[in-house]
Amino acid sequence: MLIKRRRGWELPESQATPESVFFDRRKLLLGMGAAGIAAGAGWRPAFGAADATAVAAELYPAKRNPAYELGRDMTEEKVATSYNNFYEFGTTKNIVKPAQALTIKPWQVKIDGMVTKEITIDAEDLIRKLPLEERLYRFRCVEAWSMAVPWTGFPLKALVDFAQPMSGAKYLKMETFSRPQEASGQKQFWYPWPYTEGLSIEEARNELAFIATGIYGKPIPRQNGAPLRLAVPWKYGFKSVKSIVRFTFTDKRPKTFWEALADNEYGFWANVNPMVAHPRWSQATEEVIGTGKRIPTQIYNGYGEQVAELYKNLGSEKLFM
């Protein structure tokens, strides 16, 4: 007899909250509070409207992978696509309008470093070469708020296999664009642009590591990191670099954007851990954006079964902050 062992973060498909049962506008405003209301004031995006400039728009929606489910309700689309950190366009959450200045077609992606052959490929061509699927992931920000998001994209492992890294490659470095003429935040010279992030090669090959190209069954909008962003749900959100233009395989651990700014607060590994406080606030609980509720934070954001083994021999490292 075949016995299926459900993973700790999985739910039956029947228990996933359908999009039609999202919160009403009154609850949204209550949950987001005054800051969220301010972020939504004035110009508003046309949620659900077709984007003529989207990359490979006809590929969406993709089939949902039932292996990746949530232990909570899905966040409303209006919240997840308007409550965003994207320092290239400003330090507030109100970056939806300025982010529309980003040109995403064409979008050249460079794959280089310790690979069999360095290539530059358009994002549209890359997306068409790799298998798209939808996954439901929890998202935990280092600022102690969280969401639950349906990403569309492909496993990062598929990109690693496509790149054919050399055996000596130990890390994958990812960089976002550098276009201060489009992204006014990049004119702030005190930040170490371009935004750079990195994973160990073992993390990059983990089943959960994901390159998101869509969200809520549509191509991913600019404010969420179009056309390619990282989604690593067991890590704090600042690791999920947006609008990637370069993947570099290397044997040296990259210095990331936030490490360069404050390595005592934002370490390379940045795994979610409720027992390790940020120097300026607790990580024991999180606000679920859009609901006004606070809930306990789980170690590795609830994905320990899939990732804890990655860190068993790294006891001397600052694994969580």
Short mmCIF file of N, CA and C in Angstrom, two decimals, residues 168-251:
data_model
loop_
_atom_site.label_atom_id
_atom_site.label_comp_id
_atom_site.label_asym_id
_atom_site.label_seq_id
_atom_site.Cartn_x
_atom_site.Cartn_y
_atom_site.Cartn_z
N GLY A 168 33.85 23.38 -9.63
CA GLY A 168 34.40 24.22 -8.58
C GLY A 168 33.52 25.39 -8.17
N ALA A 169 32.39 25.59 -8.85
CA ALA A 169 31.49 26.70 -8.52
C ALA A 169 30.80 26.42 -7.19
N LYS A 170 30.95 27.31 -6.23
CA LYS A 170 30.39 27.13 -4.90
C LYS A 170 29.23 28.08 -4.61
N TYR A 171 29.12 29.15 -5.38
CA TYR A 171 28.09 30.16 -5.12
C TYR A 171 27.49 30.64 -6.43
N LEU A 172 26.26 31.13 -6.32
CA LEU A 172 25.59 31.79 -7.44
C LEU A 172 25.31 33.23 -7.03
N LYS A 173 25.92 34.15 -7.74
CA LYS A 173 25.74 35.58 -7.50
C LYS A 173 24.71 36.12 -8.48
N MET A 174 23.77 36.93 -7.99
CA MET A 174 22.71 37.50 -8.83
C MET A 174 22.71 39.02 -8.71
N GLU A 175 22.57 39.69 -9.82
CA GLU A 175 22.57 41.15 -9.83
C GLU A 175 21.33 41.68 -10.54
N THR A 176 20.83 42.80 -10.03
CA THR A 176 19.73 43.48 -10.69
C THR A 176 20.29 44.51 -11.68
N PHE A 177 19.41 45.21 -12.35
CA PHE A 177 19.78 46.19 -13.38
C PHE A 177 20.46 47.41 -12.77
N SER A 178 21.10 48.19 -13.63
CA SER A 178 21.65 49.49 -13.22
C SER A 178 21.20 50.52 -14.25
N ARG A 179 20.11 51.22 -13.93
CA ARG A 179 19.53 52.21 -14.86
C ARG A 179 19.02 53.41 -14.06
N PRO A 180 19.89 54.25 -13.56
CA PRO A 180 19.42 55.39 -12.76
C PRO A 180 18.52 56.34 -13.53
N GLN A 181 18.57 56.29 -14.86
CA GLN A 181 17.67 57.15 -15.64
C GLN A 181 16.22 56.67 -15.54
N GLU A 182 16.02 55.39 -15.19
CA GLU A 182 14.68 54.84 -15.01
C GLU A 182 14.33 54.64 -13.54
N ALA A 183 15.32 54.34 -12.74
CA ALA A 183 15.11 54.04 -11.32
C ALA A 183 15.79 55.12 -10.48
N SER A 184 15.00 56.06 -10.02
CA SER A 184 15.57 57.23 -9.33
C SER A 184 16.31 56.87 -8.06
N GLY A 185 15.92 55.76 -7.42
CA GLY A 185 16.62 55.35 -6.21
C GLY A 185 18.08 55.03 -6.45
N GLN A 186 18.42 54.65 -7.68
CA GLN A 186 19.81 54.34 -8.00
C GLN A 186 20.68 55.58 -8.14
N LYS A 187 20.06 56.74 -8.07
CA LYS A 187 20.84 57.99 -8.04
C LYS A 187 21.37 58.30 -6.64
N GLN A 188 20.89 57.52 -5.64
CA GLN A 188 21.37 57.70 -4.27
C GLN A 188 22.70 56.96 -4.14
N PHE A 189 23.78 57.73 -4.26
CA PHE A 189 25.11 57.16 -4.44
C PHE A 189 25.62 56.43 -3.20
N TRP A 190 24.99 56.63 -2.04
CA TRP A 190 25.47 55.97 -0.83
C TRP A 190 25.07 54.50 -0.77
N TYR A 191 24.21 54.05 -1.67
CA TYR A 191 23.88 52.63 -1.74
C TYR A 191 24.84 51.93 -2.71
N PRO A 192 25.19 50.67 -2.42
CA PRO A 192 26.15 49.95 -3.27
C PRO A 192 25.50 49.30 -4.49
N TRP A 193 24.99 50.11 -5.41
CA TRP A 193 24.34 49.59 -6.61
C TRP A 193 25.36 48.91 -7.52
N PRO A 194 24.94 47.93 -8.32
CA PRO A 194 23.59 47.37 -8.39
C PRO A 194 23.31 46.43 -7.22
N TYR A 195 22.02 46.20 -6.96
CA TYR A 195 21.61 45.28 -5.91
C TYR A 195 22.15 43.90 -6.24
N THR A 196 22.86 43.33 -5.28
CA THR A 196 23.51 42.03 -5.47
C THR A 196 23.10 41.07 -4.37
N GLU A 197 22.82 39.86 -4.75
CA GLU A 197 22.51 38.81 -3.78
C GLU A 197 23.22 37.53 -4.18
N GLY A 198 23.18 36.55 -3.28
CA GLY A 198 23.85 35.30 -3.58
C GLY A 198 23.34 34.14 -2.76
N LEU A 199 23.52 32.95 -3.29
CA LEU A 199 23.21 31.70 -2.61
C LEU A 199 24.39 30.76 -2.77
N SER A 200 24.52 29.82 -1.85
CA SER A 200 25.45 28.73 -2.09
C SER A 200 24.89 27.88 -3.22
N ILE A 201 25.75 27.12 -3.87
CA ILE A 201 25.28 26.30 -4.97
C ILE A 201 24.30 25.24 -4.48
N GLU A 202 24.48 24.78 -3.22
CA GLU A 202 23.54 23.81 -2.65
C GLU A 202 22.17 24.44 -2.44
N GLU A 203 22.14 25.69 -1.98
CA GLU A 203 20.87 26.39 -1.83
C GLU A 203 20.21 26.60 -3.19
N ALA A 204 21.00 26.97 -4.19
CA ALA A 204 20.45 27.22 -5.52
C ALA A 204 19.84 25.97 -6.12
N ARG A 205 20.37 24.81 -5.73
CA ARG A 205 19.85 23.56 -6.27
C ARG A 205 18.73 22.97 -5.41
N ASN A 206 18.42 23.60 -4.29
CA ASN A 206 17.36 23.08 -3.43
C ASN A 206 16.01 23.18 -4.15
N GLU A 207 15.13 22.22 -3.89
CA GLU A 207 13.84 22.17 -4.59
C GLU A 207 12.99 23.41 -4.39
N LEU A 208 13.17 24.13 -3.29
CA LEU A 208 12.33 25.30 -3.01
C LEU A 208 12.79 26.56 -3.73
N ALA A 209 14.09 26.67 -4.05
CA ALA A 209 14.62 27.87 -4.70
C ALA A 209 13.94 28.04 -6.06
N PHE A 210 13.46 29.24 -6.34
CA PHE A 210 12.51 29.44 -7.45
C PHE A 210 12.79 30.79 -8.11
N ILE A 211 12.75 30.82 -9.42
CA ILE A 211 12.79 32.09 -10.15
C ILE A 211 11.36 32.43 -10.55
N ALA A 212 10.83 33.48 -9.99
CA ALA A 212 9.45 33.89 -10.26
C ALA A 212 9.39 34.80 -11.47
N THR A 213 8.48 34.46 -12.37
CA THR A 213 8.24 35.27 -13.57
C THR A 213 6.79 35.76 -13.62
N GLY A 214 5.97 35.27 -12.68
CA GLY A 214 4.57 35.64 -12.65
C GLY A 214 4.04 35.60 -11.24
N ILE A 215 2.83 36.11 -11.08
CA ILE A 215 2.19 36.15 -9.77
C ILE A 215 0.68 36.24 -10.00
N TYR A 216 -0.10 35.51 -9.23
CA TYR A 216 -1.56 35.47 -9.36
C TYR A 216 -2.00 35.12 -10.78
N GLY A 217 -1.27 34.20 -11.40
CA GLY A 217 -1.66 33.72 -12.71
C GLY A 217 -1.40 34.67 -13.84
N LYS A 218 -0.60 35.71 -13.61
CA LYS A 218 -0.27 36.72 -14.62
C LYS A 218 1.23 36.97 -14.63
N PRO A 219 1.75 37.57 -15.69
CA PRO A 219 3.16 37.96 -15.66
C PRO A 219 3.43 38.87 -14.47
N ILE A 220 4.60 38.74 -13.89
CA ILE A 220 4.93 39.50 -12.70
C ILE A 220 5.04 41.00 -13.03
N PRO A 221 4.41 41.88 -12.25
CA PRO A 221 4.50 43.32 -12.53
C PRO A 221 5.84 43.88 -12.10
N ARG A 222 6.14 45.06 -12.57
CA ARG A 222 7.45 45.67 -12.33
C ARG A 222 7.74 45.84 -10.84
N GLN A 223 6.77 46.28 -10.06
CA GLN A 223 7.02 46.54 -8.65
C GLN A 223 7.35 45.26 -7.87
N ASN A 224 6.99 44.10 -8.43
CA ASN A 224 7.29 42.83 -7.79
C ASN A 224 8.55 42.18 -8.34
N GLY A 225 9.22 42.86 -9.30
CA GLY A 225 10.51 42.36 -9.77
C GLY A 225 10.55 41.81 -11.17
N ALA A 226 9.69 42.30 -12.07
CA ALA A 226 9.67 41.84 -13.45
C ALA A 226 11.05 42.06 -14.11
N PRO A 227 11.37 41.18 -15.07
CA PRO A 227 10.65 39.97 -15.46
C PRO A 227 11.13 38.71 -14.73
N LEU A 228 12.24 38.80 -13.97
CA LEU A 228 12.79 37.65 -13.26
C LEU A 228 13.17 38.05 -11.85
N ARG A 229 12.66 37.36 -10.85
CA ARG A 229 13.08 37.60 -9.47
C ARG A 229 13.27 36.27 -8.76
N LEU A 230 14.05 36.31 -7.72
CA LEU A 230 14.27 35.13 -6.91
C LEU A 230 13.18 35.00 -5.85
N ALA A 231 12.79 33.77 -5.54
CA ALA A 231 11.89 33.50 -4.42
C ALA A 231 12.49 32.34 -3.63
N VAL A 232 12.97 32.63 -2.43
CA VAL A 232 13.53 31.60 -1.53
C VAL A 232 12.76 31.70 -0.22
N PRO A 233 11.69 30.92 -0.06
CA PRO A 233 10.71 31.16 1.00
C PRO A 233 11.20 30.89 2.41
N TRP A 234 12.32 30.21 2.57
CA TRP A 234 12.83 29.96 3.92
C TRP A 234 13.75 31.08 4.41
N LYS A 235 13.99 32.06 3.56
CA LYS A 235 14.88 33.17 3.90
C LYS A 235 14.09 34.47 3.99
N TYR A 236 14.66 35.46 4.68
CA TYR A 236 14.05 36.77 4.73
C TYR A 236 13.98 37.37 3.33
N GLY A 237 12.95 38.20 3.12
CA GLY A 237 12.62 38.67 1.79
C GLY A 237 13.70 39.45 1.07
N PHE A 238 14.62 40.09 1.78
CA PHE A 238 15.63 40.89 1.08
C PHE A 238 16.58 40.02 0.27
N LYS A 239 16.59 38.69 0.55
CA LYS A 239 17.40 37.79 -0.26
C LYS A 239 16.80 37.56 -1.64
N SER A 240 15.50 37.81 -1.80
CA SER A 240 14.80 37.52 -3.05
C SER A 240 14.97 38.68 -4.03
N VAL A 241 16.14 38.77 -4.60
CA VAL A 241 16.53 39.88 -5.47
C VAL A 241 15.57 39.99 -6.66
N LYS A 242 15.23 41.23 -7.00
CA LYS A 242 14.26 41.50 -8.08
C LYS A 242 14.97 41.87 -9.38
N SER A 243 14.23 41.72 -10.48
CA SER A 243 14.64 42.22 -11.81
C SER A 243 16.09 41.85 -12.12
N ILE A 244 16.36 40.56 -12.14
CA ILE A 244 17.73 40.05 -12.29
C ILE A 244 18.20 40.17 -13.74
N VAL A 245 19.43 40.64 -13.92
CA VAL A 245 20.03 40.73 -15.25
C VAL A 245 21.28 39.86 -15.38
N ARG A 246 21.76 39.33 -14.25
CA ARG A 246 23.03 38.58 -14.34
C ARG A 246 23.07 37.47 -13.30
N PHE A 247 23.47 36.28 -13.74
CA PHE A 247 23.72 35.13 -12.88
C PHE A 247 25.18 34.74 -13.06
N THR A 248 25.96 34.84 -11.99
CA THR A 248 27.40 34.55 -12.06
C THR A 248 27.74 33.40 -11.12
N PHE A 249 28.33 32.35 -11.65
CA PHE A 249 28.78 31.22 -10.86
C PHE A 249 30.23 31.45 -10.45
N THR A 250 30.51 31.27 -9.17
CA THR A 250 31.82 31.65 -8.66
C THR A 250 32.24 30.73 -7.51
N ASP A 251 33.54 30.71 -7.23
CA ASP A 251 34.02 29.95 -6.08
C ASP A 251 34.24 30.84 -4.87
#
